[in-house]
Structure formats: C-alpha cells, structure tokens
Amino acid sequence: MVAMVFLTIAIFAVISVNTYTLRASQGNRNRQTANLLASTELSLVESVLKVDFHAPASSIETPLLDSTQFPTFQFVVEDLGYEDPTQNLRGVQTRVFWYEDGVQRSYELATTFYNY
C-alpha cells in the first residue's frame, strides 16, 4: 500500500515536470521566432540605410503590422533618430508582439547603424 502511494506521487511528479517542460519549450519557440522576425526587419532597414543613410524616418518606420511569415506575430519598426550631432549614427528598434497563454508578450531588438 505504501509503495502504491509513493508510485502515485512519482507519476504525478513526472506528469507535472513534463507539462512544465512543454510550456517552457513553447515559450522559447515563440521568443526565438520573435528574434528571427526582429532580426529580419532590422536587416531590411540596414539595406535601406546602405542606399540612403539620411532617408526620412517614414521610409524606415512601420505601423503595427501582421507578419506574413508568422501569422500570430505582429511587429513595428521605429527610427530612434540620430544619436550624435555629426549624424553618423542612427538608432533603430523593432518590437514584436504575440499572445502566449492569453497574455500579450513582446520582444524588442535595437541596434545602431553607422554611416560609412
């Protein structure tokens, strides 16, 4: 009888660990997808800035858009403007949004481009 109680407790412990692991892996997958989406958008901004570093913010910034690659994700690209008086640096950030377990999550990736 005592062995059955210990066996039951052990089975419930294994089930709860598996449930936690599945939720954590889904969260990691969503963050990885958000990172991929943000990196892709920053690469597109980099290609625009290589052609015209002083392009207006309107050519870089986007409103909140739905991702075509990842339908449950949305993103926005924001030009942070020039960070120095010589206007050789330009900050840009991408924010990605998605819902996970009914809660809105977000991921932000920012970088500074140099006018070379």
Coordinates of C-alpha atoms in Angstrom, one line a residue:
M1 CA 0.0 0.0 0.0
V2 CA 2.8 2.4 0.9
A3 CA 4.6 1.5 -2.4
M4 CA 1.4 2.4 -4.3
V5 CA 1.3 5.8 -2.6
F6 CA 4.9 6.5 -3.5
L7 CA 4.4 5.3 -7.0
T8 CA 1.3 7.6 -7.4
I9 CA 3.3 10.6 -6.1
A10 CA 6.1 9.8 -8.5
I11 CA 3.8 9.5 -11.5
F12 CA 2.2 12.9 -10.7
A13 CA 5.6 14.5 -10.3
V14 CA 6.7 13.2 -13.7
I15 CA 3.5 14.5 -15.3
S16 CA 3.9 17.9 -13.8
V17 CA 7.5 18.2 -14.9
N18 CA 6.5 17.2 -18.5
T19 CA 3.7 19.8 -18.5
Y20 CA 6.2 22.5 -17.3
T21 CA 8.8 21.4 -19.9
L22 CA 6.2 21.6 -22.7
R23 CA 5.1 25.1 -21.7
A24 CA 8.7 26.3 -21.4
S25 CA 9.7 24.9 -24.8
Q26 CA 6.7 26.7 -26.4
G27 CA 7.7 30.0 -24.8
N28 CA 11.3 29.5 -26.0
R29 CA 10.0 28.8 -29.5
N30 CA 7.9 32.0 -29.5
R31 CA 10.9 34.1 -28.3
Q32 CA 13.1 32.5 -31.0
T33 CA 10.5 33.3 -33.6
A34 CA 10.3 36.9 -32.4
N35 CA 14.0 37.2 -32.5
L36 CA 14.1 35.9 -36.1
L37 CA 11.3 38.3 -37.1
A38 CA 13.0 41.3 -35.4
S39 CA 16.4 40.5 -36.9
T40 CA 14.9 40.2 -40.4
E41 CA 13.2 43.6 -40.1
L42 CA 16.4 45.2 -38.9
S43 CA 18.2 43.7 -41.9
L44 CA 15.7 45.3 -44.2
V45 CA 16.3 48.6 -42.5
E46 CA 20.0 48.2 -42.9
S47 CA 19.6 47.7 -46.7
V48 CA 17.6 50.9 -46.9
L49 CA 20.2 52.8 -44.9
K50 CA 23.1 51.5 -47.0
V51 CA 21.4 53.1 -50.0
D52 CA 20.5 56.4 -48.3
F53 CA 21.6 56.8 -44.7
H54 CA 19.8 60.0 -44.3
A55 CA 16.5 58.6 -45.5
P56 CA 13.5 60.1 -43.7
A57 CA 12.1 58.2 -40.8
S58 CA 8.9 57.5 -42.8
S59 CA 10.9 55.2 -45.2
I60 CA 12.1 53.1 -42.2
E61 CA 9.3 53.1 -39.7
T62 CA 6.2 50.9 -40.0
P63 CA 2.9 50.9 -38.2
L64 CA 1.9 47.8 -36.3
L65 CA 1.9 45.1 -39.0
D66 CA 0.9 41.4 -39.0
S67 CA 3.8 39.1 -40.0
T68 CA 3.2 37.2 -43.2
Q69 CA 5.7 34.5 -42.2
F70 CA 4.4 34.1 -38.7
P71 CA 0.6 34.8 -38.6
T72 CA 0.3 35.0 -34.8
F73 CA 3.0 37.7 -34.6
Q74 CA 2.9 41.5 -35.1
F75 CA 5.8 43.9 -35.4
V76 CA 6.6 47.6 -35.5
V77 CA 9.9 49.2 -36.7
E78 CA 10.8 52.6 -35.1
D79 CA 13.5 55.0 -36.1
L80 CA 15.1 56.3 -32.9
G81 CA 16.7 59.2 -34.8
Y82 CA 20.3 60.3 -34.8
E83 CA 22.2 59.7 -31.6
D84 CA 25.1 62.1 -32.3
P85 CA 25.4 65.7 -33.5
T86 CA 27.5 64.6 -36.6
Q87 CA 24.6 62.4 -37.8
N88 CA 26.8 59.4 -38.4
L89 CA 24.9 57.1 -36.1
R90 CA 21.3 56.2 -36.3
G91 CA 19.3 54.1 -33.9
V92 CA 16.5 51.7 -35.0
Q93 CA 14.5 49.3 -33.0
T94 CA 12.0 46.6 -33.8
R95 CA 9.3 45.4 -31.4
V96 CA 7.5 42.1 -31.9
F97 CA 4.2 41.2 -30.2
W98 CA 2.4 37.9 -29.8
Y99 CA 0.0 36.2 -27.4
E100 CA 1.0 33.3 -25.2
D101 CA -1.5 31.7 -22.8
G102 CA -3.8 34.6 -23.3
V103 CA -1.2 37.2 -22.3
Q104 CA 0.4 39.6 -24.7
R105 CA 4.2 39.1 -24.8
S106 CA 6.7 41.4 -26.5
Y107 CA 10.3 41.2 -27.7
E108 CA 12.5 44.2 -28.5
L109 CA 15.6 44.3 -30.6
A110 CA 17.5 47.6 -31.2
T111 CA 20.7 48.5 -32.9
T112 CA 22.7 51.5 -34.0
F113 CA 23.8 51.9 -37.6
Y114 CA 27.0 53.8 -38.6
N115 CA 27.2 55.8 -41.8
Y116 CA 30.2 54.5 -43.5

